[in-house]
Amino acid sequence: MVAASLKCSRLRAMSHSTSGTIHRPNPGPVLNRARTVLQEVFGYHDFRPGQAEVIGAVLGGRDTLAVMPTGGGKSLCFQVPAILAERSLTVVVSPLLALMKDQVDALRQDGVPAAAVNSTVPRDEQMRIMEGAANGRLRMLYVAPERFGDAAFMAVLRRINVSLLAIDEAHCISQWGHDFRPSYRDLGNVRARIGDPPIVALTATADPLVRDDIVAKLELREPVVHVAGFDRPNLRFDAVHVKSQKEKAERITEKLRELGDEPAIIYCGTRKKVEALTDHLQRQRIRCARYHAGMPDEDRQRIQEAFARDSLRIIVATNAFGMGIDKPDVRMVLHHDIPESLESYYQEAGRAGRDGEPAECVLYFAPRDRQLREFFIDLSHPEPHVVVDVYRALVSHQGRRVHIREVMQEDDEPGVNAAVLALVESGLAGRQGQMVWATRPGGEGEIDTAVLEAHREHSFQKLDAMQRYAESMTCLRARILDYFGDEGHERACGNCGPCVAPPAARNVLEGEDEELFQALRAVRRRFADEANLPPFTIFNDATLREMARRRPRTRTEMLTVSGVGNVKFERYGEAFLAVTRSHARSAAAPVPARATRAAADAPIRGRDGKTIAPTARQTLELYRRGFDIPRIAAERGLAVTTIVGHIGDLVMRGEIDDVAQWVDAATVERVRAAAGPGPIGPLGPLKEKLGDSVTYEQLHLARAWINRGMRA
Ligand code: ADP
Ligand code: ZN
């Protein structure tokens, strides 16, 4: 990476121009049209954070860089403008065939003319697709980056009115990113060759270095950079410390038993670990399949499809699994090993709960886990002296070709491959297959050891941050958000391991609702099997759950369910309505509140504007649900006095408006009289005066009540 790295100082210098510029669009008539598309085509009622801003910028013809977390809804940011741009085409660059196929399938289900052209599409069908594009019939064309090297394809594309070039997973263009792809390298010159449309680049990577690199490599012009909120409130984070690998496997097994019949992914750091964990889980009678890059393509394909189609629930995988996974209803992502960076972690963990429903992300961490990652850093970013040593060794062969394994004396020296790559990129070495040679002697001074060291150091810093997360005693969400530069969030979220929330209320439906949900799933399954499509492209689980809860009886009611757009209603609406109608509630019965709703509604800030600590928030929540103090204490596993303390604070802060259920008015008056005028201080002297006629708890709450009145 010597050559590519040389540009880094220039990129650093411009980092201020792009990082964190938040664009506030003026929500004019264009956005109203976007909203109509959102509602009518996709059946969604509201934009997710950032979507309106990005769509506004794109519709305004600006180059745009959208940074949003995985599952944040990036696709809509170019799909909505594409649908609005009639008689012209949006070209979408995407790195993975499976991902393209899913998106195209889903769009077609919504009645949007979209297609993908890639190496798996037969030539005659490609021709047909391109014809449709030329006739203005197609709204969106998904392509792999290699396509732009195909002369015939480019010839057609040049004749078409391309209104927008969308580049998905744009971080793949940057060598500073965690997923550099050589095929992305040449995207910079594509725009000029297809009629100069504006570009929207999308990524979930927030590293400023990578962002700047995207802007530079794609030559974005005065781009609007939108960094959306990175928070994914429906994800519950946890980091579990274990003593040994054996304990890890046990804890993961336990965790999976909580899962029920829902999808989960478990990530492991190496293929070997994938094998070992899969074997372990299968011995424990947990049905799962393995997935890693060492397996034959057909096997991988088959497993990926089974997972997409819900016939396989649990996948144990390396990070080779996932880029193509668009599945919205993954309920758990467990990490058996720490990834290289928080970017990687958040991207992988973020595959949970894309549908916005509650999901869990748990990282298991044992003391020696860091070593594996350090070894990987040595492989990909060897110490500079290794590069120098490799060069010297090659020179000593006087230009003769040698097998790469024979270059170094100690053949277990990690990083030889990466060192050779660096030398090749800087023109000091050549490589063909496994054979390598020095192109010339005397080039040692050209090896930029400072840059090599910078890359290595960058990797270590990312690993440090990852480890701090794994070992964190404080809010994990706050750590993630801090890392991504997301400002203005709470210091404690109340929904992660260290925040000691009670287990997140899973979004379970009860009794009849659950039955209905299963019936709706069966209908979905029938359609999916008939059309040979992944079920979620018909309706996702979140949509089916909402149907089960609300039981629409009419077309109009069905159209208000999130995820039911016009075209989907025409196709499937009646079939699902037939089921919901047969379960219809009596008209007067109110829609039951969601199980998770209550917890989410606890205020983060009090009426006084100050934060309410998560633990007090939980107490308040339970109080509002009608639990009394002893019950709250039992529920939370805390002492009664602790809960009384919370309640007292909440009374003082005006969050709880009444203490009559704990202390009657007469007792309050007795306390007031005994205390005399002014705010009440310590309770000890009062307790002595009043004796056993008043309990400590009553005293505490009476004091809160009285003191609150005085401050007001
Ligand atoms: P990303 O590409 O950012 O990882 P996707 O574009 O795949 O995320 O979106 C994730 C999920 O969220 C999809 O199932 C998508 O249909 C859904 N989604 C996107 N925008 C909205 C919205 N405004 N309201 C409800 N669901 C949405
Ligand atoms: Zn937290």
PDB file of N, CA, C and O in Angstrom, residues 290-343:
ATOM      1  N   ARG A 290     -22.685 -23.196   9.068  1.00  0.00           N
ATOM      2  CA  ARG A 290     -21.456 -22.402   9.042  1.00  0.00           C
ATOM      3  C   ARG A 290     -21.345 -21.679   7.714  1.00  0.00           C
ATOM      4  O   ARG A 290     -21.930 -22.098   6.705  1.00  0.00           O
ATOM      5  N   TYR A 291     -20.565 -20.611   7.722  1.00  0.00           N
ATOM      6  CA  TYR A 291     -20.350 -19.847   6.489  1.00  0.00           C
ATOM      7  C   TYR A 291     -18.999 -19.165   6.576  1.00  0.00           C
ATOM      8  O   TYR A 291     -18.746 -18.380   7.483  1.00  0.00           O
ATOM      9  N   HIS A 292     -18.101 -19.500   5.644  1.00  0.00           N
ATOM     10  CA  HIS A 292     -16.856 -18.737   5.543  1.00  0.00           C
ATOM     11  C   HIS A 292     -16.284 -18.867   4.138  1.00  0.00           C
ATOM     12  O   HIS A 292     -16.729 -19.700   3.345  1.00  0.00           O
ATOM     13  N   ALA A 293     -15.288 -18.047   3.857  1.00  0.00           N
ATOM     14  CA  ALA A 293     -14.786 -17.945   2.490  1.00  0.00           C
ATOM     15  C   ALA A 293     -14.049 -19.204   2.037  1.00  0.00           C
ATOM     16  O   ALA A 293     -13.762 -19.369   0.852  1.00  0.00           O
ATOM     17  N   GLY A 294     -13.758 -20.116   2.964  1.00  0.00           N
ATOM     18  CA  GLY A 294     -13.073 -21.336   2.566  1.00  0.00           C
ATOM     19  C   GLY A 294     -14.012 -22.406   2.022  1.00  0.00           C
ATOM     20  O   GLY A 294     -13.571 -23.475   1.594  1.00  0.00           O
ATOM     21  N   MET A 295     -15.295 -22.129   2.047  1.00  0.00           N
ATOM     22  CA  MET A 295     -16.257 -23.133   1.582  1.00  0.00           C
ATOM     23  C   MET A 295     -16.541 -22.949   0.091  1.00  0.00           C
ATOM     24  O   MET A 295     -16.409 -21.847  -0.424  1.00  0.00           O
ATOM     25  N   PRO A 296     -16.971 -24.019  -0.568  1.00  0.00           N
ATOM     26  CA  PRO A 296     -17.287 -23.896  -1.995  1.00  0.00           C
ATOM     27  C   PRO A 296     -18.403 -22.871  -2.225  1.00  0.00           C
ATOM     28  O   PRO A 296     -19.298 -22.741  -1.390  1.00  0.00           O
ATOM     29  N   ASP A 297     -18.315 -22.177  -3.354  1.00  0.00           N
ATOM     30  CA  ASP A 297     -19.292 -21.142  -3.673  1.00  0.00           C
ATOM     31  C   ASP A 297     -20.736 -21.627  -3.580  1.00  0.00           C
ATOM     32  O   ASP A 297     -21.597 -20.927  -3.057  1.00  0.00           O
ATOM     33  N   GLU A 298     -20.987 -22.854  -4.091  1.00  0.00           N
ATOM     34  CA  GLU A 298     -22.381 -23.336  -4.116  1.00  0.00           C
ATOM     35  C   GLU A 298     -22.914 -23.457  -2.692  1.00  0.00           C
ATOM     36  O   GLU A 298     -24.054 -23.092  -2.413  1.00  0.00           O
ATOM     37  N   ASP A 299     -22.075 -23.985  -1.799  1.00  0.00           N
ATOM     38  CA  ASP A 299     -22.516 -24.140  -0.411  1.00  0.00           C
ATOM     39  C   ASP A 299     -22.849 -22.794   0.203  1.00  0.00           C
ATOM     40  O   ASP A 299     -23.863 -22.620   0.880  1.00  0.00           O
ATOM     41  N   ARG A 300     -21.985 -21.834  -0.075  1.00  0.00           N
ATOM     42  CA  ARG A 300     -22.208 -20.509   0.516  1.00  0.00           C
ATOM     43  C   ARG A 300     -23.492 -19.898  -0.019  1.00  0.00           C
ATOM     44  O   ARG A 300     -24.290 -19.349   0.715  1.00  0.00           O
ATOM     45  N   GLN A 301     -23.654 -20.041  -1.315  1.00  0.00           N
ATOM     46  CA  GLN A 301     -24.846 -19.525  -1.978  1.00  0.00           C
ATOM     47  C   GLN A 301     -26.109 -20.124  -1.359  1.00  0.00           C
ATOM     48  O   GLN A 301     -27.070 -19.438  -1.019  1.00  0.00           O
ATOM     49  N   ARG A 302     -26.052 -21.440  -1.187  1.00  0.00           N
ATOM     50  CA  ARG A 302     -27.205 -22.179  -0.685  1.00  0.00           C
ATOM     51  C   ARG A 302     -27.561 -21.704   0.728  1.00  0.00           C
ATOM     52  O   ARG A 302     -28.717 -21.444   1.048  1.00  0.00           O
ATOM     53  N   ILE A 303     -26.540 -21.534   1.562  1.00  0.00           N
ATOM     54  CA  ILE A 303     -26.786 -21.143   2.950  1.00  0.00           C
ATOM     55  C   ILE A 303     -27.330 -19.721   3.018  1.00  0.00           C
ATOM     56  O   ILE A 303     -28.280 -19.431   3.740  1.00  0.00           O
ATOM     57  N   GLN A 304     -26.724 -18.861   2.216  1.00  0.00           N
ATOM     58  CA  GLN A 304     -27.181 -17.478   2.212  1.00  0.00           C
ATOM     59  C   GLN A 304     -28.658 -17.407   1.812  1.00  0.00           C
ATOM     60  O   GLN A 304     -29.435 -16.659   2.392  1.00  0.00           O
ATOM     61  N   GLU A 305     -29.022 -18.223   0.821  1.00  0.00           N
ATOM     62  CA  GLU A 305     -30.410 -18.193   0.381  1.00  0.00           C
ATOM     63  C   GLU A 305     -31.362 -18.783   1.411  1.00  0.00           C
ATOM     64  O   GLU A 305     -32.445 -18.253   1.656  1.00  0.00           O
ATOM     65  N   ALA A 306     -30.928 -19.874   2.018  1.00  0.00           N
ATOM     66  CA  ALA A 306     -31.777 -20.500   3.037  1.00  0.00           C
ATOM     67  C   ALA A 306     -32.039 -19.505   4.164  1.00  0.00           C
ATOM     68  O   ALA A 306     -33.137 -19.416   4.711  1.00  0.00           O
ATOM     69  N   PHE A 307     -31.010 -18.730   4.502  1.00  0.00           N
ATOM     70  CA  PHE A 307     -31.152 -17.739   5.563  1.00  0.00           C
ATOM     71  C   PHE A 307     -32.114 -16.640   5.121  1.00  0.00           C
ATOM     72  O   PHE A 307     -33.030 -16.269   5.852  1.00  0.00           O
ATOM     73  N   ALA A 308     -31.923 -16.158   3.904  1.00  0.00           N
ATOM     74  CA  ALA A 308     -32.803 -15.104   3.395  1.00  0.00           C
ATOM     75  C   ALA A 308     -34.251 -15.576   3.350  1.00  0.00           C
ATOM     76  O   ALA A 308     -35.172 -14.816   3.585  1.00  0.00           O
ATOM     77  N   ARG A 309     -34.416 -16.857   3.063  1.00  0.00           N
ATOM     78  CA  ARG A 309     -35.778 -17.364   2.914  1.00  0.00           C
ATOM     79  C   ARG A 309     -36.338 -17.999   4.169  1.00  0.00           C
ATOM     80  O   ARG A 309     -37.331 -18.728   4.132  1.00  0.00           O
ATOM     81  N   ASP A 310     -35.665 -17.769   5.286  1.00  0.00           N
ATOM     82  CA  ASP A 310     -36.214 -18.203   6.573  1.00  0.00           C
ATOM     83  C   ASP A 310     -36.237 -19.705   6.788  1.00  0.00           C
ATOM     84  O   ASP A 310     -36.869 -20.179   7.724  1.00  0.00           O
ATOM     85  N   SER A 311     -35.569 -20.480   5.936  1.00  0.00           N
ATOM     86  CA  SER A 311     -35.587 -21.911   6.224  1.00  0.00           C
ATOM     87  C   SER A 311     -34.404 -22.280   7.112  1.00  0.00           C
ATOM     88  O   SER A 311     -34.293 -23.388   7.595  1.00  0.00           O
ATOM     89  N   LEU A 312     -33.511 -21.328   7.343  1.00  0.00           N
ATOM     90  CA  LEU A 312     -32.376 -21.544   8.229  1.00  0.00           C
ATOM     91  C   LEU A 312     -32.276 -20.323   9.131  1.00  0.00           C
ATOM     92  O   LEU A 312     -32.286 -19.197   8.641  1.00  0.00           O
ATOM     93  N   ARG A 313     -32.210 -20.548  10.461  1.00  0.00           N
ATOM     94  CA  ARG A 313     -32.315 -19.401  11.357  1.00  0.00           C
ATOM     95  C   ARG A 313     -30.994 -18.871  11.871  1.00  0.00           C
ATOM     96  O   ARG A 313     -30.846 -17.686  12.133  1.00  0.00           O
ATOM     97  N   ILE A 314     -30.029 -19.782  12.091  1.00  0.00           N
ATOM     98  CA  ILE A 314     -28.800 -19.351  12.758  1.00  0.00           C
ATOM     99  C   ILE A 314     -27.586 -19.621  11.875  1.00  0.00           C
ATOM    100  O   ILE A 314     -27.397 -20.733  11.401  1.00  0.00           O
ATOM    101  N   ILE A 315     -26.784 -18.585  11.661  1.00  0.00           N
ATOM    102  CA  ILE A 315     -25.582 -18.728  10.853  1.00  0.00           C
ATOM    103  C   ILE A 315     -24.370 -18.396  11.712  1.00  0.00           C
ATOM    104  O   ILE A 315     -24.353 -17.374  12.397  1.00  0.00           O
ATOM    105  N   VAL A 316     -23.368 -19.278  11.678  1.00  0.00           N
ATOM    106  CA  VAL A 316     -22.091 -19.005  12.335  1.00  0.00           C
ATOM    107  C   VAL A 316     -21.114 -18.672  11.218  1.00  0.00           C
ATOM    108  O   VAL A 316     -20.929 -19.479  10.308  1.00  0.00           O
ATOM    109  N   ALA A 317     -20.509 -17.485  11.263  1.00  0.00           N
ATOM    110  CA  ALA A 317     -19.784 -17.023  10.075  1.00  0.00           C
ATOM    111  C   ALA A 317     -18.575 -16.176  10.405  1.00  0.00           C
ATOM    112  O   ALA A 317     -18.460 -15.616  11.491  1.00  0.00           O
ATOM    113  N   THR A 318     -17.677 -16.077   9.434  1.00  0.00           N
ATOM    114  CA  THR A 318     -16.652 -15.038   9.494  1.00  0.00           C
ATOM    115  C   THR A 318     -17.264 -13.785   8.881  1.00  0.00           C
ATOM    116  O   THR A 318     -18.392 -13.815   8.400  1.00  0.00           O
ATOM    117  N   ASN A 319     -16.452 -12.724   8.846  1.00  0.00           N
ATOM    118  CA  ASN A 319     -17.030 -11.489   8.315  1.00  0.00           C
ATOM    119  C   ASN A 319     -17.262 -11.568   6.803  1.00  0.00           C
ATOM    120  O   ASN A 319     -17.733 -10.622   6.198  1.00  0.00           O
ATOM    121  N   ALA A 320     -16.954 -12.724   6.202  1.00  0.00           N
ATOM    122  CA  ALA A 320     -17.291 -12.910   4.791  1.00  0.00           C
ATOM    123  C   ALA A 320     -18.804 -12.914   4.598  1.00  0.00           C
ATOM    124  O   ALA A 320     -19.295 -12.706   3.501  1.00  0.00           O
ATOM    125  N   PHE A 321     -19.523 -13.158   5.679  1.00  0.00           N
ATOM    126  CA  PHE A 321     -20.975 -13.202   5.596  1.00  0.00           C
ATOM    127  C   PHE A 321     -21.567 -11.860   5.970  1.00  0.00           C
ATOM    128  O   PHE A 321     -21.268 -11.325   7.031  1.00  0.00           O
ATOM    129  N   GLY A 322     -22.356 -11.323   5.080  1.00  0.00           N
ATOM    130  CA  GLY A 322     -23.082 -10.157   5.550  1.00  0.00           C
ATOM    131  C   GLY A 322     -23.228  -9.023   4.593  1.00  0.00           C
ATOM    132  O   GLY A 322     -24.296  -8.441   4.486  1.00  0.00           O
ATOM    133  N   MET A 323     -22.174  -8.684   3.846  1.00  0.00           N
ATOM    134  CA  MET A 323     -22.312  -7.537   2.958  1.00  0.00           C
ATOM    135  C   MET A 323     -23.529  -7.709   2.063  1.00  0.00           C
ATOM    136  O   MET A 323     -24.212  -6.758   1.754  1.00  0.00           O
ATOM    137  N   GLY A 324     -23.806  -8.927   1.674  1.00  0.00           N
ATOM    138  CA  GLY A 324     -24.948  -9.136   0.789  1.00  0.00           C
ATOM    139  C   GLY A 324     -26.235  -9.431   1.527  1.00  0.00           C
ATOM    140  O   GLY A 324     -27.244  -9.726   0.924  1.00  0.00           O
ATOM    141  N   ILE A 325     -26.174  -9.342   2.843  1.00  0.00           N
ATOM    142  CA  ILE A 325     -27.341  -9.719   3.621  1.00  0.00           C
ATOM    143  C   ILE A 325     -28.178  -8.499   3.934  1.00  0.00           C
ATOM    144  O   ILE A 325     -27.761  -7.613   4.648  1.00  0.00           O
ATOM    145  N   ASP A 326     -29.351  -8.509   3.425  1.00  0.00           N
ATOM    146  CA  ASP A 326     -30.231  -7.368   3.549  1.00  0.00           C
ATOM    147  C   ASP A 326     -31.381  -7.706   4.477  1.00  0.00           C
ATOM    148  O   ASP A 326     -32.344  -6.978   4.588  1.00  0.00           O
ATOM    149  N   LYS A 327     -31.270  -8.842   5.135  1.00  0.00           N
ATOM    150  CA  LYS A 327     -32.403  -9.371   5.880  1.00  0.00           C
ATOM    151  C   LYS A 327     -32.777  -8.433   7.012  1.00  0.00           C
ATOM    152  O   LYS A 327     -31.956  -8.121   7.866  1.00  0.00           O
ATOM    153  N   PRO A 328     -34.014  -7.963   7.025  1.00  0.00           N
ATOM    154  CA  PRO A 328     -34.367  -6.920   7.993  1.00  0.00           C
ATOM    155  C   PRO A 328     -34.712  -7.444   9.390  1.00  0.00           C
ATOM    156  O   PRO A 328     -34.724  -6.684  10.330  1.00  0.00           O
ATOM    157  N   ASP A 329     -34.972  -8.760   9.532  1.00  0.00           N
ATOM    158  CA  ASP A 329     -35.540  -9.222  10.800  1.00  0.00           C
ATOM    159  C   ASP A 329     -34.575 -10.043  11.647  1.00  0.00           C
ATOM    160  O   ASP A 329     -35.000 -10.879  12.439  1.00  0.00           O
ATOM    161  N   VAL A 330     -33.270  -9.813  11.486  1.00  0.00           N
ATOM    162  CA  VAL A 330     -32.292 -10.507  12.331  1.00  0.00           C
ATOM    163  C   VAL A 330     -32.439  -9.994  13.771  1.00  0.00           C
ATOM    164  O   VAL A 330     -32.391  -8.797  14.008  1.00  0.00           O
ATOM    165  N   ARG A 331     -32.651 -10.901  14.715  1.00  0.00           N
ATOM    166  CA  ARG A 331     -32.954 -10.476  16.089  1.00  0.00           C
ATOM    167  C   ARG A 331     -31.737 -10.471  17.000  1.00  0.00           C
ATOM    168  O   ARG A 331     -31.756  -9.870  18.070  1.00  0.00           O
ATOM    169  N   MET A 332     -30.676 -11.180  16.607  1.00  0.00           N
ATOM    170  CA  MET A 332     -29.464 -11.175  17.430  1.00  0.00           C
ATOM    171  C   MET A 332     -28.247 -11.226  16.532  1.00  0.00           C
ATOM    172  O   MET A 332     -28.230 -11.992  15.573  1.00  0.00           O
ATOM    173  N   VAL A 333     -27.235 -10.403  16.865  1.00  0.00           N
ATOM    174  CA  VAL A 333     -25.922 -10.597  16.265  1.00  0.00           C
ATOM    175  C   VAL A 333     -24.947 -10.755  17.414  1.00  0.00           C
ATOM    176  O   VAL A 333     -24.773  -9.850  18.237  1.00  0.00           O
ATOM    177  N   LEU A 334     -24.349 -11.939  17.513  1.00  0.00           N
ATOM    178  CA  LEU A 334     -23.400 -12.209  18.589  1.00  0.00           C
ATOM    179  C   LEU A 334     -21.994 -12.219  18.003  1.00  0.00           C
ATOM    180  O   LEU A 334     -21.779 -12.721  16.903  1.00  0.00           O
ATOM    181  N   HIS A 335     -21.052 -11.670  18.745  1.00  0.00           N
ATOM    182  CA  HIS A 335     -19.653 -11.711  18.309  1.00  0.00           C
ATOM    183  C   HIS A 335     -18.843 -12.604  19.234  1.00  0.00           C
ATOM    184  O   HIS A 335     -18.708 -12.306  20.410  1.00  0.00           O
ATOM    185  N   HIS A 336     -18.315 -13.661  18.658  1.00  0.00           N
ATOM    186  CA  HIS A 336     -17.473 -14.580  19.414  1.00  0.00           C
ATOM    187  C   HIS A 336     -16.083 -13.970  19.625  1.00  0.00           C
ATOM    188  O   HIS A 336     -15.398 -14.271  20.589  1.00  0.00           O
ATOM    189  N   ASP A 337     -15.675 -13.072  18.717  1.00  0.00           N
ATOM    190  CA  ASP A 337     -14.357 -12.437  18.819  1.00  0.00           C
ATOM    191  C   ASP A 337     -14.481 -10.957  18.495  1.00  0.00           C
ATOM    192  O   ASP A 337     -15.384 -10.560  17.762  1.00  0.00           O
ATOM    193  N   ILE A 338     -13.535 -10.163  19.015  1.00  0.00           N
ATOM    194  CA  ILE A 338     -13.629  -8.740  18.690  1.00  0.00           C
ATOM    195  C   ILE A 338     -13.199  -8.504  17.246  1.00  0.00           C
ATOM    196  O   ILE A 338     -12.209  -9.072  16.786  1.00  0.00           O
ATOM    197  N   PRO A 339     -13.919  -7.661  16.534  1.00  0.00           N
ATOM    198  CA  PRO A 339     -13.487  -7.261  15.191  1.00  0.00           C
ATOM    199  C   PRO A 339     -12.325  -6.288  15.272  1.00  0.00           C
ATOM    200  O   PRO A 339     -11.906  -5.887  16.359  1.00  0.00           O
ATOM    201  N   GLU A 340     -11.835  -5.868  14.112  1.00  0.00           N
ATOM    202  CA  GLU A 340     -10.643  -5.022  14.067  1.00  0.00           C
ATOM    203  C   GLU A 340     -10.920  -3.589  14.507  1.00  0.00           C
ATOM    204  O   GLU A 340     -10.012  -2.889  14.929  1.00  0.00           O
ATOM    205  N   SER A 341     -12.168  -3.151  14.374  1.00  0.00           N
ATOM    206  CA  SER A 341     -12.480  -1.759  14.694  1.00  0.00           C
ATOM    207  C   SER A 341     -13.946  -1.634  15.070  1.00  0.00           C
ATOM    208  O   SER A 341     -14.749  -2.522  14.782  1.00  0.00           O
ATOM    209  N   LEU A 342     -14.262  -0.491  15.666  1.00  0.00           N
ATOM    210  CA  LEU A 342     -15.675  -0.248  15.988  1.00  0.00           C
ATOM    211  C   LEU A 342     -16.510  -0.063  14.723  1.00  0.00           C
ATOM    212  O   LEU A 342     -17.693  -0.358  14.717  1.00  0.00           O
ATOM    213  N   GLU A 343     -15.877   0.424  13.654  1.00  0.00           N
ATOM    214  CA  GLU A 343     -16.617   0.511  12.383  1.00  0.00           C
ATOM    215  C   GLU A 343     -17.095  -0.880  11.969  1.00  0.00           C
ATOM    216  O   GLU A 343     -18.249  -1.086  11.637  1.00  0.00           O
TER     217      GLU A 343
END
